CSV table of C-alpha atoms in Angstrom, one decimal:
chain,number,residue,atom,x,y,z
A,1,UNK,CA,-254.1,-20.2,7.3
A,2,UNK,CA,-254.3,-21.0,3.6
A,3,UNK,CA,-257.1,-23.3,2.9
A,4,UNK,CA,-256.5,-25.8,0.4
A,5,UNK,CA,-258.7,-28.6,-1.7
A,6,UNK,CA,-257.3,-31.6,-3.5
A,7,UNK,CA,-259.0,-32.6,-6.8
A,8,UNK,CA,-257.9,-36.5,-7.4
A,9,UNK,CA,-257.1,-38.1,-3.7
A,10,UNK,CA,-255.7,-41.6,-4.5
A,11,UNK,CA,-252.7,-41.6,-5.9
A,12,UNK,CA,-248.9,-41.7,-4.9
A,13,UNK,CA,-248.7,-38.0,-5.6
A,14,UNK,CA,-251.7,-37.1,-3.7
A,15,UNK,CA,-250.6,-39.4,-0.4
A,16,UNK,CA,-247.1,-37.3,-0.9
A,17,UNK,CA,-248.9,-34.1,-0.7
A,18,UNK,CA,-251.8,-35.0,2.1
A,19,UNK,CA,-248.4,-35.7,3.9
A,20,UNK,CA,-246.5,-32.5,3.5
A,21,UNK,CA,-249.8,-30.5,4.2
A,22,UNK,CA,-250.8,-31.9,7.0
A,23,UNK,CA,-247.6,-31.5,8.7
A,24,UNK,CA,-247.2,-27.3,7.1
A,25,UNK,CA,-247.8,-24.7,9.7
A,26,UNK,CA,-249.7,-22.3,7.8
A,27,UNK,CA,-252.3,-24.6,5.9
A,28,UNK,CA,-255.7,-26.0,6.5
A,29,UNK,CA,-257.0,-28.7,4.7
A,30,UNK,CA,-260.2,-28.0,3.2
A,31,UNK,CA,-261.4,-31.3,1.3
A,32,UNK,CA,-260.1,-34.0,-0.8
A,33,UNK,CA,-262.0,-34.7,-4.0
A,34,UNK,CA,-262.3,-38.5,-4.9
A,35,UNK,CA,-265.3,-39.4,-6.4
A,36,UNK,CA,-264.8,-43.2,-6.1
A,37,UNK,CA,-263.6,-43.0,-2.6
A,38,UNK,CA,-266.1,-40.8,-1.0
A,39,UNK,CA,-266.7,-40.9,2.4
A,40,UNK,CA,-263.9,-43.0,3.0
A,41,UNK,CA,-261.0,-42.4,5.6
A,42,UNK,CA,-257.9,-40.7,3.6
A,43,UNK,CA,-256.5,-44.0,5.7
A,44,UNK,CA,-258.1,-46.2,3.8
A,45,UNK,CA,-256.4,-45.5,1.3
A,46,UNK,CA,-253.0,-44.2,1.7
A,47,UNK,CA,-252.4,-46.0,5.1
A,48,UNK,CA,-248.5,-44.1,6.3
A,49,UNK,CA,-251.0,-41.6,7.4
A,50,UNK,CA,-252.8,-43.4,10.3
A,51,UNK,CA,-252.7,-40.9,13.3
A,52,UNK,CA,-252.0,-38.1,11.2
A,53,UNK,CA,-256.0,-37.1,9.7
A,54,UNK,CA,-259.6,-38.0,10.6
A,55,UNK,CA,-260.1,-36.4,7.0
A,56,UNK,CA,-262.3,-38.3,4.6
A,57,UNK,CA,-262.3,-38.0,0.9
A,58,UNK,CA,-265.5,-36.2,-0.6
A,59,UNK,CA,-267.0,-35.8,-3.7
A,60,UNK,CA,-268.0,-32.3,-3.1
A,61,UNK,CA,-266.5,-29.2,-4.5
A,62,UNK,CA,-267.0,-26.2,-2.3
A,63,UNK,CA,-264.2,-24.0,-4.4
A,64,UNK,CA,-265.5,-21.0,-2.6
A,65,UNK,CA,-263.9,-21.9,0.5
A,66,UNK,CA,-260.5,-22.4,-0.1
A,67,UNK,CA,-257.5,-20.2,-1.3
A,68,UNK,CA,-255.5,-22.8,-3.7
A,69,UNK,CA,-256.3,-26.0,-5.6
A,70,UNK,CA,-253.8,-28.7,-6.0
A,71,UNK,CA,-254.5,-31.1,-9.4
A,72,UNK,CA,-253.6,-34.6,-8.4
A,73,UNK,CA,-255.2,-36.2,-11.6
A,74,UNK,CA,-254.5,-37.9,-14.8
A,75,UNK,CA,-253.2,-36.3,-17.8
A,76,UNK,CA,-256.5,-34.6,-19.5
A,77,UNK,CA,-258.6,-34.7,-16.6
A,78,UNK,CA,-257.9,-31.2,-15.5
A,79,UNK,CA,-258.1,-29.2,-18.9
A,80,UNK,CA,-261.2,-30.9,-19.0
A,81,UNK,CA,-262.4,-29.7,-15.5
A,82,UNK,CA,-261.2,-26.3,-16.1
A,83,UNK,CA,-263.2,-26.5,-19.5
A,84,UNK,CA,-266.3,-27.4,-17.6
A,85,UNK,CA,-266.4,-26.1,-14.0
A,86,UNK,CA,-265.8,-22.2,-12.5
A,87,UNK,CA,-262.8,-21.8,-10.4
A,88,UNK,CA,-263.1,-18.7,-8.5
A,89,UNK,CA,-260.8,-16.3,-9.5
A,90,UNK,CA,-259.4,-15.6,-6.3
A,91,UNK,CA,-258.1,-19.6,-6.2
A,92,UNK,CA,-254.7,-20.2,-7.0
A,93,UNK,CA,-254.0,-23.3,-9.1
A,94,UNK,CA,-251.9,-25.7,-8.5
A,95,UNK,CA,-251.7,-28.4,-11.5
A,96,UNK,CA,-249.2,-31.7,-11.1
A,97,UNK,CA,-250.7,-33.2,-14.5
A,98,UNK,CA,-249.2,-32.2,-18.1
A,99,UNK,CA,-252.1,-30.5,-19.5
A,100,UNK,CA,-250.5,-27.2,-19.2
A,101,UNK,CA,-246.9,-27.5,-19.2
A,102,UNK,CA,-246.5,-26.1,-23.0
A,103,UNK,CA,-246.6,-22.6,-23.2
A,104,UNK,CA,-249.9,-21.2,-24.8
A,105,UNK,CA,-251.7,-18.1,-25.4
A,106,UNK,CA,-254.8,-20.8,-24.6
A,107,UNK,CA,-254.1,-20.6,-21.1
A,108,UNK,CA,-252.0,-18.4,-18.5
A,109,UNK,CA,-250.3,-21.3,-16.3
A,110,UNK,CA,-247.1,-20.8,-15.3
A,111,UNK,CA,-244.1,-23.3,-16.1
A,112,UNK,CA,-243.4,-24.0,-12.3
A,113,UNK,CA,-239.8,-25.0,-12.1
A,114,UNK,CA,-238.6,-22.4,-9.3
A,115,UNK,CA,-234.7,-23.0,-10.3
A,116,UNK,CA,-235.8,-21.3,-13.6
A,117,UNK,CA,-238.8,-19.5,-13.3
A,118,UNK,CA,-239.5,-18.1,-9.3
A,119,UNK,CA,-240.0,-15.0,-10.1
A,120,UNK,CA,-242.8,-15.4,-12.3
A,121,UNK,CA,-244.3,-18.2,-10.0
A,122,UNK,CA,-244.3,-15.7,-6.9
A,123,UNK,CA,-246.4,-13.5,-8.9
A,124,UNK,CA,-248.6,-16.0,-10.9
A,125,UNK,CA,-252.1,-17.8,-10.1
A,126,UNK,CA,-252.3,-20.7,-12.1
A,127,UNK,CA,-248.9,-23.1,-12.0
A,128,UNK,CA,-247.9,-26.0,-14.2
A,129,UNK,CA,-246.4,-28.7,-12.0
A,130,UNK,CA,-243.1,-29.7,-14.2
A,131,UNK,CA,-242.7,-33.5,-14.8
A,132,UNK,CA,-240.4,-35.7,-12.7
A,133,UNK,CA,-237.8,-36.7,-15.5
A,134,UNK,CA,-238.3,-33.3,-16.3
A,135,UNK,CA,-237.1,-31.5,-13.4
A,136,UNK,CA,-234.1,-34.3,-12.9
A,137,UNK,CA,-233.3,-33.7,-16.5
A,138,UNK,CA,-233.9,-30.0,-16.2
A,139,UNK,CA,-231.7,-28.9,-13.2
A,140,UNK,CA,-228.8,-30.6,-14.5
A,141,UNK,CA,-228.0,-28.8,-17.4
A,142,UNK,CA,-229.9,-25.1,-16.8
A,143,UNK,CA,-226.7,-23.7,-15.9
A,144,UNK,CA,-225.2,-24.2,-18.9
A,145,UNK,CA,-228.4,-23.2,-21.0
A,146,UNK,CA,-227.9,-20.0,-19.1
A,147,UNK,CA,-224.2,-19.2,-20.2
A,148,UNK,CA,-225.1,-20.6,-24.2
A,149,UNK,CA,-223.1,-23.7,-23.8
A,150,UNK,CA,-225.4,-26.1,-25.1
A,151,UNK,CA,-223.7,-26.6,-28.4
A,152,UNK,CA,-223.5,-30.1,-29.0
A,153,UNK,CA,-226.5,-33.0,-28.6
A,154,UNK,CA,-227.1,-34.1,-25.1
A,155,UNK,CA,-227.4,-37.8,-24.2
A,156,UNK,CA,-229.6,-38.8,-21.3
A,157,UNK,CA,-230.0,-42.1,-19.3
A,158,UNK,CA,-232.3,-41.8,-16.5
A,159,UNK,CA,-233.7,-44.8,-14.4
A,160,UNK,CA,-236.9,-44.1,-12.7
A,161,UNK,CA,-238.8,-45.5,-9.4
A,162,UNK,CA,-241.8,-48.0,-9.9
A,163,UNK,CA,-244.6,-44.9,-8.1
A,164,UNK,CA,-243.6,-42.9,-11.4
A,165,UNK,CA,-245.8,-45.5,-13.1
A,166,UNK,CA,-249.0,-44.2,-10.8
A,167,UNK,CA,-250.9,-46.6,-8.3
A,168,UNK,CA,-252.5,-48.5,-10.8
A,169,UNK,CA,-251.4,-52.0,-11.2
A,170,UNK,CA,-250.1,-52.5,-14.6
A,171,UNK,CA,-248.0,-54.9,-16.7
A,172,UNK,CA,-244.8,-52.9,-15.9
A,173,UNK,CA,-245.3,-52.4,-12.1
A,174,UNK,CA,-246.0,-55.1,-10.5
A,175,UNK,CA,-243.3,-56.6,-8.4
A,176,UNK,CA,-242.7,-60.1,-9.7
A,177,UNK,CA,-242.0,-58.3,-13.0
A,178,UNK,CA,-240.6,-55.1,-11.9
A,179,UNK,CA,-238.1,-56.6,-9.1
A,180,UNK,CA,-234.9,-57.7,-10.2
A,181,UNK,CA,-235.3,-56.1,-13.4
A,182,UNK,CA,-234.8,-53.0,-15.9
A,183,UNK,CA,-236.1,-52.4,-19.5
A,184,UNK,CA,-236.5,-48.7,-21.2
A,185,UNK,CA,-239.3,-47.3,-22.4
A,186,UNK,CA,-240.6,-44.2,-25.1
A,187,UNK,CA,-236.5,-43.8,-26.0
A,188,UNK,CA,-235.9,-40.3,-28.1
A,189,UNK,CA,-240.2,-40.1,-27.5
A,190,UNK,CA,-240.7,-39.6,-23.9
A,191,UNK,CA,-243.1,-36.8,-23.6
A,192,UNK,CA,-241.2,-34.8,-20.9
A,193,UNK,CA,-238.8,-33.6,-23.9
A,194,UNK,CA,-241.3,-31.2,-25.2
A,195,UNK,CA,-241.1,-29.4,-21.5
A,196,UNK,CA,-237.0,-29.7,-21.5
A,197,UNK,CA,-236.3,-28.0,-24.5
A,198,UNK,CA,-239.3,-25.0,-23.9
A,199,UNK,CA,-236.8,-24.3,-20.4
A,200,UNK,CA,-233.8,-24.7,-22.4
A,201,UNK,CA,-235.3,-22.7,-25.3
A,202,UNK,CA,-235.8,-20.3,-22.3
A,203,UNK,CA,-232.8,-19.7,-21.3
A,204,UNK,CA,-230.4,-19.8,-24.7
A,205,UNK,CA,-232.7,-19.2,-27.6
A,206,UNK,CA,-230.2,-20.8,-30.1
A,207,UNK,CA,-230.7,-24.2,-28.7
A,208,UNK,CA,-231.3,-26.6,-31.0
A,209,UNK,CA,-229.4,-29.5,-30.2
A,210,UNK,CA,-231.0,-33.0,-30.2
A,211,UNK,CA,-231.6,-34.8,-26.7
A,212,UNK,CA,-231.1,-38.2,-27.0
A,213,UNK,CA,-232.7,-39.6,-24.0
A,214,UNK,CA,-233.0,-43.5,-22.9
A,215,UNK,CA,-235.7,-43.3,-19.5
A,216,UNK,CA,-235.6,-46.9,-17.5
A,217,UNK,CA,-237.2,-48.6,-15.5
A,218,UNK,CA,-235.9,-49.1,-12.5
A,219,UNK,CA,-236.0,-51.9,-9.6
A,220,UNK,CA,-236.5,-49.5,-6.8
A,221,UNK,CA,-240.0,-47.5,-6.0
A,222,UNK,CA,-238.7,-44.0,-5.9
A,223,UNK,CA,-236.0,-41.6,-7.1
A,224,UNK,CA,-234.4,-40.7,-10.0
A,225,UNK,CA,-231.0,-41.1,-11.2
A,226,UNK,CA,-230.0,-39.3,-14.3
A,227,UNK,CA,-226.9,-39.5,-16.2
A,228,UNK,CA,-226.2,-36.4,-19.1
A,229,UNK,CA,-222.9,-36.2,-21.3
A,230,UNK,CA,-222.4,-33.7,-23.8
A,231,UNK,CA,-219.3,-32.0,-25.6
A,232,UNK,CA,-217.7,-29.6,-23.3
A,233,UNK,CA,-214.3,-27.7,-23.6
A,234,UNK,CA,-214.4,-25.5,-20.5
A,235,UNK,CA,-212.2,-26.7,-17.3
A,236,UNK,CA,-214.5,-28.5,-14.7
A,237,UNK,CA,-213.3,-25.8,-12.4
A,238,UNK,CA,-215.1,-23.4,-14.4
A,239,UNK,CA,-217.9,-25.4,-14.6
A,240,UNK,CA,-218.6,-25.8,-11.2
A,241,UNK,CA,-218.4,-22.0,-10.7
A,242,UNK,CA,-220.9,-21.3,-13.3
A,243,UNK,CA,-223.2,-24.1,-11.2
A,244,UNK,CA,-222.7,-22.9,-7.9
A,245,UNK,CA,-223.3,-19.3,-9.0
A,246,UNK,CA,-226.3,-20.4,-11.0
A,247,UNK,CA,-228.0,-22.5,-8.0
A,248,UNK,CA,-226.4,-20.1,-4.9
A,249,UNK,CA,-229.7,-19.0,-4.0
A,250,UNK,CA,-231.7,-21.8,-4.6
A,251,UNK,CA,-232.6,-24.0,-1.1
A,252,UNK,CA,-232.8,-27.4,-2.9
A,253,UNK,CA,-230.5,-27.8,-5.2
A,254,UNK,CA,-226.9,-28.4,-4.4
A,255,UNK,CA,-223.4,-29.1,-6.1
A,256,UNK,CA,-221.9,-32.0,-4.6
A,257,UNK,CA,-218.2,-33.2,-4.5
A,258,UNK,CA,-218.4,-37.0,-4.2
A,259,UNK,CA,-220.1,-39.2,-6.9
A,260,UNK,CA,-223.8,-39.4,-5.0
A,261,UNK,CA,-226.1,-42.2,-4.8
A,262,UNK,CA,-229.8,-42.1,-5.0
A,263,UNK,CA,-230.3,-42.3,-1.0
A,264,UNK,CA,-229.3,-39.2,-0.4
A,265,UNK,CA,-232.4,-37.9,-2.1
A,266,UNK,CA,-235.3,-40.4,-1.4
A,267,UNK,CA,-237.6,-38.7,0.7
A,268,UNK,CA,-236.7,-35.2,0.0
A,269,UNK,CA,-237.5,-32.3,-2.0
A,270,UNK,CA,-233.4,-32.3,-2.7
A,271,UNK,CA,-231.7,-32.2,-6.4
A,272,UNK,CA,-228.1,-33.6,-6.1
A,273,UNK,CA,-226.1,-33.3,-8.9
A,274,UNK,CA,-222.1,-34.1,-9.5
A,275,UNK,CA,-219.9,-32.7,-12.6
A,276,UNK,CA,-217.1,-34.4,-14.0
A,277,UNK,CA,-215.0,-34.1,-16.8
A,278,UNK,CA,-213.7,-36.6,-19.3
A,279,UNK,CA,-211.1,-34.8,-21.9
A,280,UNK,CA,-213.9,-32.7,-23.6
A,281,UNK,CA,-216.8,-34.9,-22.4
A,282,UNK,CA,-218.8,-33.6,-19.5
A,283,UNK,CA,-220.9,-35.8,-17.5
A,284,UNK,CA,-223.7,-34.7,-15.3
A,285,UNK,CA,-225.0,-36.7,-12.8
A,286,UNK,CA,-228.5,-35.6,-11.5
A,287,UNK,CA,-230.7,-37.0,-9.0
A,288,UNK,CA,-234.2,-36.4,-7.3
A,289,UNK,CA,-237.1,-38.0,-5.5
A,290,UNK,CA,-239.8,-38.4,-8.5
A,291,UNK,CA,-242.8,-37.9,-5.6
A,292,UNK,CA,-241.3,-35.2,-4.1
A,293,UNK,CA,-238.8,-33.0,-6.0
A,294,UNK,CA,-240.5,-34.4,-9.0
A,295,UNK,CA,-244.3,-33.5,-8.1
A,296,UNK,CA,-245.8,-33.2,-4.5
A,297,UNK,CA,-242.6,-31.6,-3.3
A,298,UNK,CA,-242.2,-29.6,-6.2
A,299,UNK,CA,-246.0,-28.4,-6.0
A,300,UNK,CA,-245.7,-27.4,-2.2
A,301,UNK,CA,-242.3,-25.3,-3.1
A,302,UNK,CA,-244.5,-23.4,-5.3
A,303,UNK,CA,-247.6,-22.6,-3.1
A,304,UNK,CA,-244.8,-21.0,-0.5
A,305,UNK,CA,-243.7,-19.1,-3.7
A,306,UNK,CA,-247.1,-18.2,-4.3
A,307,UNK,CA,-248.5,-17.2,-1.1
A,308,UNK,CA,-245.5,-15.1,0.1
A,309,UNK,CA,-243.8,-17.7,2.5
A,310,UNK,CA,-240.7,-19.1,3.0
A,311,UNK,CA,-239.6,-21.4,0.2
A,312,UNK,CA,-238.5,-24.0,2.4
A,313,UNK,CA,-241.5,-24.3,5.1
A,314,UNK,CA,-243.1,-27.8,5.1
A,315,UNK,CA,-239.9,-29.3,3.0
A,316,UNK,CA,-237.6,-30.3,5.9
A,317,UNK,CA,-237.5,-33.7,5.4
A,318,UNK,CA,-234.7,-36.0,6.1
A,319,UNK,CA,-232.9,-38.2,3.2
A,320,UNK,CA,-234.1,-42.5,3.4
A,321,UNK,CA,-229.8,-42.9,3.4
A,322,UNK,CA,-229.9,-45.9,5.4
């Protein structure tokens, strides 16, 4: 059994992962680090998991006895735990925050997008979670990245879940403001461009388009639905052989021949993404779950990368499509 801990136990991501790993056949959970919820019930707090865990948050750290470490915390908090505590170097690392996500010579995590990067996560000890609008944003247009046919500037809409906002109430997440409603936010400025164009950078070093990207707010608590156009000359037949050849042996990601909505996705670790053509536009529709195929999901995809297992075990999880 791999023995895992949990450092920041309250959140919507860290209820998403509790879930998958209590339900994985070939993981033990060790503890749950929440300093202002020790020695609670984890069902105090996220309650979908009554009759699933006796477990109780802690505030201890016994990193000696576990084999990985998922970061469930805020941006900063875990560069500054790693600055100030002694993982042992057997511990794989698992971090969904953004502290790492930029490639530096500062650090050796590992961009952990496994539609561009499995091999190196199979290999590596220390991941980078990718961001949700990321990964949406990301799988969409990595196929063409691949074949140098990012030429032209890429224009992004994506509308996002009210969870991608955290569990802390705020201005924009409550639900008399947030229902029946949509506003953007950070447009050209979101911080998840600096992790798109490092993957696209990646893959065709002569990118240097400009991403235009809108994010919104959406009406709904999870999912996201992305929207890319760009200038595009190549037959959509073509197009969709480049994609199916690029994602072919990946288990979550899947070319689809009817315009999908966001259902099909909610509750999954899925990526769904439909091509069309518009005389030399090409429009990419992407879509994901942003707590699972945009972080929890994501994260437990690359611990079965890590530790030798099947991609897929734990990830099973049937669509909310009706």
């Amino acid at each position: 059994m791999i023995k895992v801990g949990i450092i920041g136990g309250a959140g919507y991501t860290a209820g998403e992962l509790i879930r998958l790993l209590l339900n994985h056949p070939d993981v033990e959970i060790a503890f749950i680090n929440s300093t202002s919820n020790a020695g609670n019930r984890i069902t105090d707090v996220h309650e979908g998991l009554y009759g699933e865990t006796d477990l109780r948050f802690t505030s201890e750290l016994p990193l000696d006895e576990i084999d990985c470490l998922f970061f469930c915390t805020a941006h900063g908090d875990t560069r500054k735990f790693m600055e100030s505590h002694t993982v042992p170097a057997h511990v794989k690392i698992i971090d969904l925050s953004m502290d790492y996500r930029i490639k530096s010579e500062e650090h050796d995590f590992v961009y952990g997008l496994p539609e561009l990067n499995r091999r190196a996560i199979c290999e590596a000890n220390h991941i980078a979670n990718p961001g949700c609008f990321a990964t949406c944003i990301q799988l969409g247009v990595l196929p063409l990245a691949k074949h140098l046919m990012l030429n032209s500037d890429l224009h992004v809409n994506a509308i996002t879940g009210s969870t991608g906002a955290g569990v802390k109430p705020s201005a924009t997440s409550h639900f008399s403001w947030r229902n029946d409603n949509i506003s953007i936010y950070k447009p050209f400025t979101h911080q998840h461009l600096a992790e798109i164009n490092q993957s696209l950078v990646q893959l065709q070093n002569s990118f240097k388009s400009q991403i235009n990207f809108i994010p919104v707010r959406g009406n709904f608590s999870r999912g996201i639905f992305a929207t890319t156009y760009l200038d595009c000359k190549i037959e959509l037949s073509e197009i969709r052989r480049i994609y199916e050849e690029y994602y072919n042996d990946h288990s979550f990601t899947f070319i689809v021949d009817k315009n999908p909505d966001l259902k099909q996705v909610v509750n999954t670790n899925k990526c769904l993404i439909y091509l069309q053509k518009y005389e030399d536009k090409l429009l990419i529709v992407s879509m994901i779950d942003n707590l699972l195929k945009g972080a929890s999901g994501q994260a437990l995809h690359n611990m079965n990368l890590m530790f030798g297992l099947e991609e897929t075990v734990g990830l099973h999880l049937k669509p909310s499509a009706f």
